[in-house]
Short mmCIF file of C-alpha atoms in Angstrom, two decimals:
data_model
loop_
_atom_site.label_atom_id
_atom_site.label_comp_id
_atom_site.label_asym_id
_atom_site.label_seq_id
_atom_site.Cartn_x
_atom_site.Cartn_y
_atom_site.Cartn_z
CA UNK A 17 0.41 0.15 -0.29
CA UNK A 18 1.05 3.26 -1.27
CA UNK A 19 0.20 5.10 2.29
CA UNK A 20 2.01 2.07 4.66
CA UNK A 21 5.43 3.50 2.82
CA UNK A 22 6.96 5.45 5.67
CA UNK A 23 9.27 7.61 3.22
CA UNK A 24 6.99 8.52 0.76
CA UNK A 25 4.59 9.82 3.19
CA UNK A 26 7.32 11.78 4.69
CA UNK A 27 8.21 13.02 1.29
CA UNK A 28 4.16 13.74 1.00
CA UNK A 29 4.03 15.45 4.56
CA UNK A 30 7.35 17.11 3.50
CA UNK A 31 5.39 18.52 0.06
CA UNK A 32 2.99 19.98 1.82
CA UNK A 33 4.50 21.92 4.65
CA UNK A 34 7.07 23.31 1.98
CA UNK A 35 4.46 24.41 -0.64
CA UNK A 36 2.17 26.06 1.68
CA UNK A 37 5.37 28.35 3.25
CA UNK A 38 6.94 28.55 -0.80
CA UNK A 39 3.28 30.10 -1.75
CA UNK A 40 3.27 32.15 1.38
CA UNK A 41 6.61 33.50 1.15
CA UNK A 42 5.77 34.07 -2.37
CA UNK A 43 2.45 36.48 -1.32
CA UNK A 44 4.53 38.41 0.97
CA UNK A 45 7.31 39.19 -1.51
CA UNK A 46 4.50 40.50 -4.02
CA UNK A 47 3.24 42.55 -0.87
CA UNK A 48 6.79 43.87 -0.07
CA UNK A 49 7.15 44.84 -3.84
CA UNK A 50 4.04 46.64 -4.00
CA UNK A 51 5.27 49.68 -2.67
CA UNK A 52 8.45 49.63 -3.63
CA UNK A 53 8.08 49.04 -7.50
CA UNK A 54 4.99 50.96 -9.38
CA UNK A 55 6.07 49.40 -12.46
CA UNK A 56 4.61 45.69 -13.38
CA UNK A 57 7.58 44.43 -15.93
CA UNK A 58 10.13 44.99 -13.40
CA UNK A 59 7.99 43.23 -10.72
CA UNK A 60 8.41 40.45 -13.47
CA UNK A 61 12.02 40.92 -14.04
CA UNK A 62 12.77 40.72 -10.42
CA UNK A 63 11.21 37.50 -10.02
CA UNK A 64 12.45 35.94 -12.82
CA UNK A 65 16.30 36.51 -11.58
CA UNK A 66 15.41 33.02 -9.59
CA UNK A 67 14.42 31.50 -12.57
CA UNK A 68 17.65 32.20 -14.41
CA UNK A 69 20.10 30.58 -12.18
CA UNK A 70 18.07 27.28 -11.35
CA UNK A 71 18.24 26.98 -15.57
CA UNK A 72 22.23 27.54 -14.90
CA UNK A 73 22.48 24.83 -11.64
CA UNK A 74 20.44 22.84 -13.48
CA UNK A 75 23.13 20.84 -15.29
CA UNK A 76 25.54 20.40 -12.28
CA UNK A 77 22.46 19.26 -10.19
CA UNK A 78 21.75 16.68 -12.35
CA UNK A 79 24.94 15.24 -11.94
CA UNK A 80 25.34 15.69 -8.05
CA UNK A 81 21.85 13.88 -7.79
CA UNK A 82 22.71 10.72 -10.12
CA UNK A 83 26.15 10.21 -8.48
CA UNK A 84 25.15 11.13 -4.25
CA UNK A 85 23.13 9.90 -1.70
CA UNK A 86 19.87 11.43 -2.60
CA UNK A 87 18.77 11.76 0.82
CA UNK A 88 21.47 14.36 1.98
CA UNK A 89 20.73 15.92 -1.41
CA UNK A 90 17.60 17.07 -0.01
CA UNK A 91 18.92 17.36 3.63
CA UNK A 92 21.13 20.02 2.08
CA UNK A 93 18.91 21.94 -0.12
CA UNK A 94 16.56 21.72 2.57
CA UNK A 95 18.87 23.70 5.11
CA UNK A 96 19.58 25.89 2.38
CA UNK A 97 16.39 27.25 1.63
CA UNK A 98 15.68 28.17 5.51
CA UNK A 99 18.06 31.19 4.14
CA UNK A 100 15.49 32.54 1.84
CA UNK A 101 12.90 33.84 3.89
CA UNK A 102 15.93 34.94 6.39
CA UNK A 103 17.46 37.36 4.06
CA UNK A 104 14.35 39.50 3.57
CA UNK A 105 14.34 40.51 7.30
CA UNK A 106 17.39 43.09 5.99
CA UNK A 107 15.37 43.43 2.82
CA UNK A 108 12.09 44.66 4.80
CA UNK A 109 14.46 46.53 7.21
CA UNK A 110 16.40 49.00 4.66
CA UNK A 111 14.05 48.23 1.74
CA UNK A 112 16.57 46.52 -0.12
CA UNK A 113 15.41 44.75 -2.89
CA UNK A 114 18.89 43.39 -3.44
CA UNK A 115 18.36 41.46 -0.64
CA UNK A 116 15.15 40.34 -1.77
CA UNK A 117 16.80 39.42 -5.63
CA UNK A 118 19.22 36.97 -2.73
CA UNK A 119 16.49 35.56 -1.01
CA UNK A 120 14.66 34.34 -4.60
CA UNK A 121 17.71 33.07 -5.85
CA UNK A 122 18.95 31.21 -3.22
CA UNK A 123 15.23 29.53 -2.70
CA UNK A 124 15.61 28.83 -6.76
CA UNK A 125 19.09 27.31 -6.11
CA UNK A 126 17.50 25.19 -3.69
CA UNK A 127 14.54 23.90 -5.92
CA UNK A 128 16.68 22.58 -9.08
CA UNK A 129 18.86 20.75 -6.74
CA UNK A 130 15.78 19.31 -3.95
CA UNK A 131 12.96 18.52 -6.56
CA UNK A 132 14.37 16.70 -9.05
CA UNK A 133 15.84 14.82 -6.58
CA UNK A 134 12.31 13.84 -5.19
CA UNK A 135 11.11 12.64 -8.17
CA UNK A 136 14.38 10.45 -9.08
CA UNK A 137 13.60 9.45 -5.38
CA UNK A 138 9.96 7.57 -5.73
CA UNK A 139 11.09 4.70 -8.36
CA UNK A 140 13.70 3.75 -5.70
CA UNK A 141 11.24 3.47 -3.25
CA UNK A 142 8.30 2.32 -4.46
CA UNK A 143 6.96 -0.87 -6.29
CA UNK A 144 6.46 0.27 -10.36
CA UNK A 145 3.02 -0.75 -9.61
CA UNK A 146 2.60 2.34 -7.42
CA UNK A 147 4.34 5.16 -9.60
CA UNK A 148 1.20 6.46 -11.20
CA UNK A 149 -0.78 6.34 -8.46
CA UNK A 150 2.17 7.90 -6.64
CA UNK A 151 2.53 10.76 -9.36
CA UNK A 152 -0.97 11.28 -9.11
CA UNK A 153 -0.81 11.80 -5.42
CA UNK A 154 2.22 14.41 -5.57
CA UNK A 155 0.46 16.45 -8.01
CA UNK A 156 -2.57 16.54 -5.62
CA UNK A 157 -0.66 17.18 -2.98
CA UNK A 158 1.61 20.20 -4.74
CA UNK A 159 -1.86 21.25 -5.92
CA UNK A 160 -3.87 21.37 -2.67
CA UNK A 161 -0.42 23.23 -1.16
CA UNK A 162 -1.03 26.24 -3.68
CA UNK A 163 -4.31 26.60 -3.18
CA UNK A 164 -4.06 26.78 0.70
CA UNK A 165 -0.67 28.35 1.04
CA UNK A 166 -2.29 31.17 -1.44
CA UNK A 167 -5.27 31.36 0.76
CA UNK A 168 -3.50 31.86 4.31
CA UNK A 169 -0.83 34.17 2.86
CA UNK A 170 -3.51 36.03 1.45
CA UNK A 171 -5.71 35.79 5.10
CA UNK A 172 -1.96 36.53 6.79
CA UNK A 173 -0.54 39.09 4.67
CA UNK A 174 -3.76 41.35 5.52
CA UNK A 175 -3.39 40.71 9.20
CA UNK A 176 0.17 40.29 10.29
CA UNK A 177 3.44 42.00 9.80
CA UNK A 178 5.85 40.79 7.13
CA UNK A 179 8.26 39.62 9.31
CA UNK A 180 5.86 37.65 10.96
CA UNK A 181 4.92 35.61 7.46
CA UNK A 182 8.72 35.10 6.72
CA UNK A 183 9.35 33.99 10.56
CA UNK A 184 6.29 31.26 9.34
CA UNK A 185 8.02 30.29 6.50
CA UNK A 186 11.49 29.63 7.99
CA UNK A 187 9.62 27.41 10.70
CA UNK A 188 7.70 25.72 7.94
CA UNK A 189 11.11 24.74 6.38
CA UNK A 190 13.14 23.71 9.39
CA UNK A 191 10.40 21.44 9.85
CA UNK A 192 10.53 19.78 6.63
CA UNK A 193 14.57 19.41 7.17
CA UNK A 194 13.82 17.40 10.60
CA UNK A 195 11.80 15.21 8.43
CA UNK A 196 14.12 14.73 5.90
CA UNK A 197 16.15 12.87 8.90
CA UNK A 198 13.87 10.55 8.59
CA UNK A 199 13.90 9.11 5.03
CA UNK A 200 15.07 6.01 3.68
CA UNK A 201 16.39 6.44 0.42
CA UNK A 202 18.20 3.20 -1.37
CA UNK A 203 22.03 4.27 -1.97
CA UNK A 204 22.99 4.12 -5.53
CA UNK A 205 25.62 1.14 -6.25
CA UNK A 206 28.89 1.92 -5.57
CA UNK A 207 29.88 0.95 -9.37
CA UNK A 208 27.75 3.52 -10.29
CA UNK A 209 29.14 6.41 -8.22
CA UNK A 210 32.26 5.38 -9.40
CA UNK A 211 31.39 5.84 -12.88
CA UNK A 212 32.23 8.94 -14.74
CA UNK A 213 29.12 10.68 -15.15
CA UNK A 214 28.09 13.60 -17.41
CA UNK A 215 25.25 16.08 -18.22
CA UNK A 216 25.89 16.22 -21.71
CA UNK A 217 24.85 12.02 -21.49
CA UNK A 218 20.85 12.95 -20.66
CA UNK A 219 21.10 14.91 -24.51
CA UNK A 220 22.33 11.67 -25.96
CA UNK A 221 19.53 9.34 -24.43
CA UNK A 222 17.09 11.83 -25.18
CA UNK A 223 17.82 12.14 -28.90
CA UNK A 224 18.21 8.08 -29.13
CA UNK A 225 14.67 7.50 -27.51
CA UNK A 226 11.76 8.55 -29.02
CA UNK A 227 9.74 7.83 -26.17
CA UNK A 228 11.27 10.94 -24.18
CA UNK A 229 11.28 12.82 -27.33
CA UNK A 230 7.63 12.64 -27.64
CA UNK A 231 7.24 12.81 -23.76
CA UNK A 232 9.23 16.39 -23.40
CA UNK A 233 7.66 17.73 -26.64
CA UNK A 234 4.05 17.27 -24.96
CA UNK A 235 5.24 18.46 -21.47
CA UNK A 236 6.55 21.72 -23.52
CA UNK A 237 3.34 22.61 -25.33
CA UNK A 238 1.67 22.50 -21.98
CA UNK A 239 4.24 24.12 -19.76
CA UNK A 240 3.97 27.25 -22.70
CA UNK A 241 0.41 27.80 -21.94
CA UNK A 242 0.80 27.19 -17.80
CA UNK A 243 3.51 30.39 -17.89
CA UNK A 244 0.98 32.56 -18.77
CA UNK A 245 -1.96 31.37 -16.96
CA UNK A 246 -1.65 34.21 -14.37
CA UNK A 247 -1.83 36.96 -17.34
CA UNK A 248 -4.88 35.29 -19.23
CA UNK A 249 -7.10 34.45 -15.55
CA UNK A 250 -6.71 38.32 -15.35
CA UNK A 251 -7.40 39.11 -18.74
CA UNK A 252 -10.75 36.94 -18.41
CA UNK A 253 -11.43 38.60 -15.11
CA UNK A 254 -11.54 42.26 -16.46
CA UNK A 255 -13.02 41.65 -19.50
CA UNK A 256 -16.10 39.95 -17.58
CA UNK A 257 -15.66 43.12 -15.09
CA UNK A 258 -15.43 41.22 -11.77
CA UNK A 259 -12.76 40.41 -10.09
CA UNK A 260 -14.28 37.32 -8.46
CA UNK A 261 -13.32 35.74 -11.42
CA UNK A 262 -9.47 34.87 -10.63
CA UNK A 263 -10.71 33.05 -7.32
CA UNK A 264 -13.72 31.28 -9.56
CA UNK A 265 -11.05 30.24 -12.03
CA UNK A 266 -8.25 29.07 -9.60
CA UNK A 267 -10.85 26.99 -7.43
CA UNK A 268 -12.67 25.02 -10.01
CA UNK A 269 -9.07 24.10 -11.85
CA UNK A 270 -7.63 23.27 -8.52
CA UNK A 271 -10.64 20.92 -7.74
CA UNK A 272 -10.50 19.68 -11.44
CA UNK A 273 -6.79 18.45 -10.47
CA UNK A 274 -7.81 16.76 -7.44
CA UNK A 275 -11.24 15.11 -8.69
CA UNK A 276 -8.68 14.15 -11.65
CA UNK A 277 -6.19 12.75 -9.70
CA UNK A 278 -8.57 10.30 -7.79
CA UNK A 279 -9.20 8.96 -10.97
CA UNK A 280 -5.67 8.42 -13.07
CA UNK A 281 -4.80 5.60 -11.61
CA UNK A 282 -8.08 3.84 -12.38
CA UNK A 283 -8.69 4.95 -16.06
CA UNK A 284 -5.40 4.48 -16.76
CA UNK A 285 -3.30 2.10 -15.51
CA UNK A 286 -1.87 -0.57 -17.35
CA UNK A 287 -2.81 1.53 -20.47
CA UNK A 288 0.10 2.91 -23.09
CA UNK A 289 0.90 5.79 -21.29
CA UNK A 290 2.65 7.32 -23.92
CA UNK A 291 -0.16 7.06 -26.30
CA UNK A 292 -2.09 8.44 -23.47
CA UNK A 293 -0.14 11.12 -23.17
CA UNK A 294 -0.45 12.08 -26.70
CA UNK A 295 -3.94 11.57 -26.75
CA UNK A 296 -5.03 13.72 -23.58
CA UNK A 297 -3.63 16.75 -26.09
CA UNK A 298 -7.17 16.51 -27.31
CA UNK A 299 -8.35 17.27 -24.46
CA UNK A 300 -6.21 20.01 -23.34
CA UNK A 301 -7.07 21.40 -26.79
CA UNK A 302 -10.87 21.57 -26.67
CA UNK A 303 -10.23 22.88 -23.29
CA UNK A 304 -8.45 25.97 -24.59
CA UNK A 305 -11.65 26.33 -27.31
CA UNK A 306 -13.80 26.64 -25.04
CA UNK A 307 -11.78 29.43 -23.30
CA UNK A 308 -12.09 31.24 -26.50
CA UNK A 309 -15.34 32.45 -24.94
CA UNK A 310 -14.05 35.00 -23.05
CA UNK A 311 -17.36 36.59 -22.16
CA UNK A 312 -19.08 33.61 -21.10
CA UNK A 313 -18.17 32.61 -17.78
CA UNK A 314 -19.62 29.44 -17.37
CA UNK A 315 -18.05 28.47 -20.50
CA UNK A 316 -15.29 29.67 -19.31
CA UNK A 317 -15.26 27.85 -15.91
CA UNK A 318 -16.20 24.74 -17.55
CA UNK A 319 -12.95 24.63 -19.60
CA UNK A 320 -11.23 25.68 -16.49
CA UNK A 321 -12.59 22.40 -14.70
CA UNK A 322 -11.75 20.48 -17.42
CA UNK A 323 -8.39 21.88 -18.03
CA UNK A 324 -7.73 20.85 -14.56
CA UNK A 325 -8.77 17.15 -14.80
CA UNK A 326 -6.89 16.93 -17.67
CA UNK A 327 -3.61 18.54 -15.59
CA UNK A 328 -4.20 15.23 -13.25
CA UNK A 329 -3.95 12.44 -15.66
CA UNK A 330 -1.48 14.12 -18.02
CA UNK A 331 1.81 15.41 -15.60
CA UNK A 332 1.36 11.96 -13.76
CA UNK A 333 1.32 10.01 -16.73
CA UNK A 334 4.02 11.84 -18.88
CA UNK A 335 6.84 11.51 -15.56
CA UNK A 336 6.06 7.87 -14.81
CA UNK A 337 6.91 7.53 -19.15
CA UNK A 338 9.73 8.98 -17.84
CA UNK A 339 10.30 7.07 -14.72
CA UNK A 340 9.92 3.67 -16.58
CA UNK A 341 11.87 4.79 -19.66
CA UNK A 342 15.56 5.14 -17.62
CA UNK A 343 17.68 3.89 -15.27
CA UNK A 344 18.11 4.69 -11.94
CA UNK A 345 21.16 6.76 -12.26
CA UNK A 346 20.20 8.85 -15.06
CA UNK A 347 17.17 10.37 -13.48
CA UNK A 348 18.45 12.72 -11.58
CA UNK A 349 19.96 14.40 -14.57
CA UNK A 350 17.08 13.91 -16.89
CA UNK A 351 14.85 15.61 -14.56
CA UNK A 352 17.24 18.30 -13.79
CA UNK A 353 17.21 18.35 -18.01
CA UNK A 354 13.33 18.57 -17.66
CA UNK A 355 13.27 21.06 -14.86
CA UNK A 356 15.35 23.56 -16.90
CA UNK A 357 13.15 23.36 -20.15
CA UNK A 358 10.40 23.83 -17.91
CA UNK A 359 11.98 27.17 -16.45
CA UNK A 360 13.06 27.69 -20.31
CA UNK A 361 9.89 27.68 -21.25
CA UNK A 362 8.33 29.71 -18.44
CA UNK A 363 10.23 32.20 -19.18
CA UNK A 364 9.81 32.49 -22.52
CA UNK A 365 5.97 32.00 -21.87
CA UNK A 366 5.98 35.03 -19.47
CA UNK A 367 7.30 37.12 -22.56
CA UNK A 368 5.54 36.20 -25.48
CA UNK A 369 1.55 35.70 -23.74
CA UNK A 370 1.38 39.53 -23.07
CA UNK A 371 2.23 40.61 -26.52
CA UNK A 372 0.06 37.98 -28.34
CA UNK A 373 -2.93 39.29 -26.01
CA UNK A 374 -1.93 42.98 -26.70
CA UNK A 375 -1.90 41.19 -30.68
CA UNK A 376 -4.53 39.07 -31.00
CA UNK A 377 -6.76 39.94 -27.86
CA UNK A 378 -7.47 36.88 -25.42
CA UNK A 379 -10.25 35.16 -27.67
CA UNK A 380 -7.57 35.26 -30.80
CA UNK A 381 -4.81 33.75 -28.66
CA UNK A 382 -6.68 30.73 -27.41
CA UNK A 383 -7.69 30.24 -30.59
CA UNK A 384 -4.05 29.92 -31.90
CA UNK A 385 -2.86 27.82 -28.73
CA UNK A 386 -5.76 25.43 -29.25
CA UNK A 387 -4.91 25.04 -32.43
CA UNK A 388 -0.79 24.48 -31.89
CA UNK A 389 -2.18 22.02 -29.31
CA UNK A 390 -4.45 20.16 -31.49
CA UNK A 391 -1.77 20.00 -33.98
CA UNK A 392 0.83 18.77 -32.00
CA UNK A 393 -1.50 16.11 -30.68
CA UNK A 394 -2.35 15.23 -33.89
CA UNK A 395 1.73 14.64 -35.12
CA UNK A 396 2.67 13.00 -31.45
CA UNK A 397 -0.28 10.19 -31.30
CA UNK A 398 0.47 9.45 -35.12
CA UNK A 399 4.04 9.30 -34.57
CA UNK A 400 3.20 7.34 -31.15
CA UNK A 401 1.24 4.82 -32.97
CA UNK A 402 3.21 4.13 -36.69
CA UNK A 403 6.15 3.75 -34.05
CA UNK A 404 4.28 1.23 -32.02
CA UNK A 405 5.85 3.05 -29.20
CA UNK A 406 4.52 1.47 -25.55
CA UNK A 407 5.22 2.22 -22.37
CA UNK A 408 3.57 0.45 -19.29
CA UNK A 409 3.13 1.37 -15.67
CA UNK A 410 5.01 -1.76 -15.13
CA UNK A 411 7.83 -1.77 -17.84
CA UNK A 412 11.39 -1.73 -16.23
CA UNK A 413 13.67 0.79 -16.86
CA UNK A 414 14.70 0.91 -20.75
CA UNK A 415 17.18 3.37 -21.62
CA UNK A 416 20.96 1.98 -21.57
#
């Protein structure tokens, strides 16, 4: 049973605490910048500084994860993460954006090691039959942390001093560090630790394995959309002249993710996961076409509910494909590589979504992105079927 696995349970408890602390810090950061920076563009550039650092660190992080004890990496990165909210105390005292940038860099540097290690650890602590369910649970836990963290942060920022919010984040990260001490993750075989490990090897593996390429293409397209989703939600709210619309959209999307997460294992377990991953792009496209009816509140909310449910299937399925396709000593580098790609695409999305909305309007933009998603689904699904790509949850790692 998944929940009887002590290490997995501790990891998920840590994810709840980490996610809540992270989103409380994000709300506090936005509040801190509110009176210092009038320009939204400048705020975005400051928030992007940490992402750039995480992209630069990804190659090194991947090599370290594949060569070193995963529990130790998570412990050190958790300790480093505690310094991020601590840096905000001098930032508040001196109204210093410099200290805030340092805080963001520390946070993203820690994340560059912590989250790929967590994903690479799941196949080591769980049987293959539980991986899809575990990835669905992880997505649900992350969603609950985001919803809970933003809700709690929104309430606290209105009623408490910013210093207290950052102090709560420090406490949360210390608790996660203590939980990390209790983890039991099987060590990498000694002969694997002694092998020369290079980050560029993951590029060779990805080029040679069409399954990995299809998974990355599908995930990259959805990440491009997700990167600008906050700006889209703001536009839907403005078009309908309903500020509360933002809360409704995030609420139905989160509910869709939670409901979909409960169904993912039951509906998809045992199927060809790479074909399912490609087929889910059609559901994404349908949701995006629905969002093009920007002035229709019911259509927009229903589309975000469908989008959330599809996310709940898509990301656990695609992550399970990667975990099953790669050997244990390659997963750290691959997930660091994927993390680097995700953040790079996210940066592109931040820059292009606003421009596209200005040029095409939100309805035009949704039609374009939906058509691109649909065409990508046709291409990747046809390619997967034609080349008989097949990945099952119970497969043994196939990449050499």
